[in-house]
């Protein structure tokens, strides 16, 4: 028989319960109540169905004129001030840029002509035209470089470093300026050694953006946007929709058409690596059994994984992480919500412990 | 089962990110009139903010709200006060919520969600004509009280935690939990006819 006292009902907690956001004690209390309360059980079912219905709502695209309208409105509101600020900023930037260019021994003509391109093997193609000659040519902004049939090439960025384009790749330079060097890797693999200020060197793939933070790394994607990033020194940030995943040296991160996976150290125990791969594919079966194999440095993987799993699995990942790296503040409970601020703090603690 | 992140689901894992400085720096450039910085911030945040305002207020009002927010953000004479102590997205959530409540209080008439009948008045409505089911979900959502509707939208489009929704709505996390429970349940009851019998 259902309890009749209104205050014993758990209606207001059902969304959190269904979402797996309640702490252990509260979840147990609500669950026990639902066993004997038909009203709350029906409401829990309704909450669950409501969540599923809302999840069907797609993100509508912005109208094509949204940015132009805003840009016109901004320009109309303070044209003189905007123009003055732009001039000041651009003069400062130009001065800085010219200084950098002078330092790099580059000229405007050289930038227009593109980056030096060295053929390492085979016959790369430039906009479909085979490059048969050995030696160096130039890769101009916007021109596609392909490496069929075992071809390899190196794009030089002067003292900033270089990028080796591996066989089976299609890539182009989309920006080459003192503030940004950006490549568009449509598919294939790049190995980069970059000695540049952080966030100067960027590689866009169909799914994510890899932002160099001073490093050496290899990034691969297939034609569906699926691949991986492996960092051998420094750090690389994978970005999508303004969110970042920082992958440190010695770690790799899977790339999916929908975004990035979680960073996993290359020397992590194979059972843990396999369990994480499977978990990201939707199967958590192996994950609980692999958690004891996680070391302190694998806390980096676990703290990212918390948000990718639900319910009891999330609790288990959280508990193992807490054993490895004590949670700061209220992160232990907040991680289950999951509270991104708490997880950020825990991630910083994990970084400090590695 | 793990909810593998789908295309439309926000990636909520903000990891050991570098200091807030890059976002604050970009914001300052935008305030100084840097069009590239303005556009980058706009394109990064506007789709979800517009989706929230769209479902909260209707089509025409949503576009106006989004424009007003970014005009105030980039070119308002009053300093917006963003100092990087929180994420810019957190800040924008509060702005869109406040604007939605302002518009709602002025009792602007909601634009009926009739796109499913084929009234494609601009190129962005095409997505709403794809299916009666989707239109019905939108209608039912529009029937929720604004405070419940905003809680549901912030949860769905931004993937915010209860604490973050509470900060945006200016209420307690417990109130957020209650609004989400009641809102989701109300949607399910309104759309019970969509469930297989």
Coordinates of C-alpha atoms in Angstrom, one line a residue, chain B:
Chain B
X1 CA 24.8 1.7 -20.7
X2 CA 27.0 4.6 -21.4
X3 CA 25.4 7.5 -23.2
X4 CA 28.0 7.8 -25.9
X5 CA 28.1 11.4 -26.8
X6 CA 26.0 12.1 -29.9
X7 CA 26.4 15.0 -32.3
X8 CA 23.8 17.2 -30.5
X9 CA 24.8 16.4 -27.0
X10 CA 27.2 18.9 -25.5
X11 CA 30.6 17.6 -24.5
X12 CA 30.5 18.5 -20.9
X13 CA 34.0 17.3 -19.9
X14 CA 36.0 20.4 -19.4
X15 CA 39.2 18.9 -18.4
X16 CA 42.4 20.1 -17.0
X17 CA 42.1 23.1 -19.2
X18 CA 44.6 25.9 -19.3
X19 CA 43.9 28.9 -17.1
X20 CA 40.8 30.9 -18.0
X21 CA 43.1 33.5 -19.5
X22 CA 42.6 32.4 -23.2
X23 CA 38.8 32.8 -22.9
X24 CA 39.1 36.1 -21.0
X25 CA 41.7 37.3 -23.5
X26 CA 39.4 36.5 -26.4
X27 CA 36.6 38.2 -24.7
X28 CA 38.6 41.3 -24.2
X29 CA 39.6 41.4 -27.8
X30 CA 35.9 41.1 -28.7
X31 CA 35.1 44.0 -26.5
X32 CA 37.8 46.0 -28.3
X33 CA 36.1 45.4 -31.6
X34 CA 38.1 42.4 -32.9
X35 CA 35.6 41.0 -35.4
X36 CA 37.2 37.6 -35.5
X37 CA 37.0 37.2 -31.7
X38 CA 33.4 38.4 -31.8
X39 CA 32.5 36.0 -34.5
X40 CA 34.3 33.1 -32.7
X41 CA 32.5 33.7 -29.5
X42 CA 29.1 34.2 -31.2
X43 CA 29.4 31.0 -33.3
X44 CA 30.5 29.0 -30.3
X45 CA 27.7 30.0 -28.0
X46 CA 24.8 31.4 -30.1
X47 CA 23.3 28.1 -31.4
X48 CA 22.6 26.8 -27.9
X49 CA 21.5 30.1 -26.5
X50 CA 19.2 30.6 -29.4
X51 CA 17.8 27.1 -29.0
X52 CA 17.0 27.9 -25.3
X53 CA 15.4 31.2 -26.2
X54 CA 13.6 29.7 -29.1
X55 CA 11.9 27.1 -27.0
X56 CA 11.3 29.5 -24.1
X57 CA 9.9 32.4 -26.1
X58 CA 9.3 31.5 -29.7
X59 CA 11.0 32.2 -33.0
X60 CA 11.1 35.9 -33.5
X61 CA 11.7 36.8 -29.8
X62 CA 14.6 34.3 -29.7
X63 CA 16.6 36.0 -32.5
X64 CA 16.1 39.3 -30.9
X65 CA 17.2 38.0 -27.5
X66 CA 20.3 36.5 -28.9
X67 CA 21.2 39.7 -30.8
X68 CA 20.6 41.8 -27.7
X69 CA 22.8 39.6 -25.6
X70 CA 25.7 39.8 -27.9
X71 CA 25.4 43.4 -28.7
X72 CA 25.4 44.2 -24.9
X73 CA 28.3 41.8 -24.5
X74 CA 30.5 43.2 -27.2
X75 CA 29.5 46.8 -27.6
X76 CA 27.5 47.8 -24.5
X77 CA 28.6 51.0 -22.9
X78 CA 28.2 49.2 -19.5
X79 CA 31.1 46.9 -18.7
X80 CA 29.6 43.4 -18.7
X81 CA 31.7 42.5 -15.8
X82 CA 33.1 39.3 -17.1
X83 CA 36.5 38.8 -15.5
X84 CA 37.2 35.2 -16.2
X85 CA 36.4 34.0 -12.7
X86 CA 33.7 31.7 -14.2
X87 CA 33.3 30.4 -17.7
X88 CA 31.8 32.7 -20.3
X89 CA 29.2 30.1 -21.0
X90 CA 28.1 30.3 -17.3
X91 CA 27.8 34.0 -17.7
X92 CA 25.8 33.7 -20.9
X93 CA 23.4 31.3 -19.3
X94 CA 22.4 33.9 -16.7
X95 CA 22.0 36.5 -19.4
X96 CA 19.7 34.4 -21.6
X97 CA 17.6 33.3 -18.6
X98 CA 17.2 36.9 -17.4
X99 CA 16.3 38.1 -20.9
X100 CA 13.7 35.2 -21.2
X101 CA 12.1 36.2 -18.0
X102 CA 12.1 39.9 -19.0
X103 CA 10.4 39.2 -22.3
X104 CA 8.0 36.8 -20.7
X105 CA 7.0 39.5 -18.1
X106 CA 6.3 41.9 -20.8
X107 CA 3.9 39.3 -22.1
X108 CA 5.1 39.2 -25.6
X109 CA 2.9 36.9 -27.6
X110 CA 4.6 33.6 -28.3
X111 CA 5.0 32.8 -32.0
X112 CA 3.0 29.6 -32.5
X113 CA 5.1 26.6 -33.3
X114 CA 3.4 25.8 -36.5
X115 CA 6.5 25.0 -38.5
X116 CA 5.4 21.4 -38.7
X117 CA 2.6 22.6 -41.0
X118 CA 5.1 23.9 -43.4
X119 CA 5.5 27.5 -42.6
X120 CA 9.2 27.8 -43.4
X121 CA 9.7 31.5 -43.0
X122 CA 13.4 31.4 -42.8
X123 CA 16.1 28.9 -43.7
X124 CA 16.5 27.7 -40.1
X125 CA 12.9 26.4 -39.8
X126 CA 13.4 23.5 -42.1
X127 CA 14.6 21.4 -39.3
X128 CA 11.2 21.8 -37.5
X129 CA 9.2 20.5 -40.4
X130 CA 10.8 17.1 -40.2
X131 CA 8.2 15.2 -38.3
X132 CA 5.1 15.8 -36.5
X133 CA 6.5 14.1 -33.4
X134 CA 9.2 16.7 -33.0
X135 CA 6.7 19.5 -33.4
X136 CA 4.5 17.9 -30.7
X137 CA 7.4 17.7 -28.3
X138 CA 8.1 21.4 -28.9
X139 CA 4.5 22.3 -28.4
X140 CA 4.3 20.4 -25.1
X141 CA 7.5 22.0 -23.9
X142 CA 6.0 25.4 -24.7
X143 CA 3.1 24.6 -22.4
X144 CA 5.4 24.2 -19.4
X145 CA 5.7 27.1 -16.9
X146 CA 8.7 29.2 -17.9
X147 CA 10.8 28.3 -14.9
X148 CA 10.4 24.5 -15.6
X149 CA 10.9 25.0 -19.3
X150 CA 14.2 26.9 -18.8
X151 CA 15.5 24.2 -16.4
X152 CA 14.7 21.5 -18.9
X153 CA 16.3 23.5 -21.8
X154 CA 19.5 24.3 -19.8
X155 CA 19.8 20.7 -18.9
X156 CA 19.2 19.4 -22.4
X157 CA 21.0 21.9 -24.6
X158 CA 23.8 22.9 -22.3
X159 CA 24.2 19.7 -20.2
X160 CA 24.4 21.8 -17.1
X161 CA 24.6 20.3 -13.6
X162 CA 21.9 21.0 -11.0
X163 CA 24.3 23.5 -9.4
X164 CA 24.9 25.3 -12.7
X165 CA 21.2 25.5 -13.6
X166 CA 20.6 26.8 -10.1
X167 CA 23.2 29.5 -10.6
X168 CA 21.6 30.5 -14.0
X169 CA 18.1 30.5 -12.6
X170 CA 18.9 32.1 -9.3
X171 CA 17.4 29.3 -7.2
X172 CA 18.6 26.4 -5.1
X173 CA 19.7 23.0 -6.6
X174 CA 16.8 21.5 -4.8
X175 CA 14.4 23.8 -6.6
X176 CA 16.0 22.8 -9.9
X177 CA 15.6 19.1 -9.1
X178 CA 11.9 19.8 -8.4
X179 CA 11.4 21.7 -11.6
X180 CA 13.1 19.1 -13.7
X181 CA 11.1 16.3 -12.1
X182 CA 7.8 18.1 -12.6
X183 CA 8.7 19.4 -16.1
X184 CA 9.8 16.0 -17.4
X185 CA 6.8 14.3 -15.9
X186 CA 4.4 16.9 -17.4
X187 CA 5.9 16.4 -20.8
X188 CA 5.5 12.7 -20.6
X189 CA 1.8 13.0 -19.6
X190 CA 1.1 15.6 -22.4
X191 CA 2.7 13.3 -24.9
X192 CA 1.4 10.0 -23.7
X193 CA -0.3 9.5 -27.0
X194 CA 3.1 9.3 -28.7
X195 CA 4.1 6.2 -26.7
X196 CA 3.5 2.8 -28.2
X197 CA 0.4 1.2 -26.7

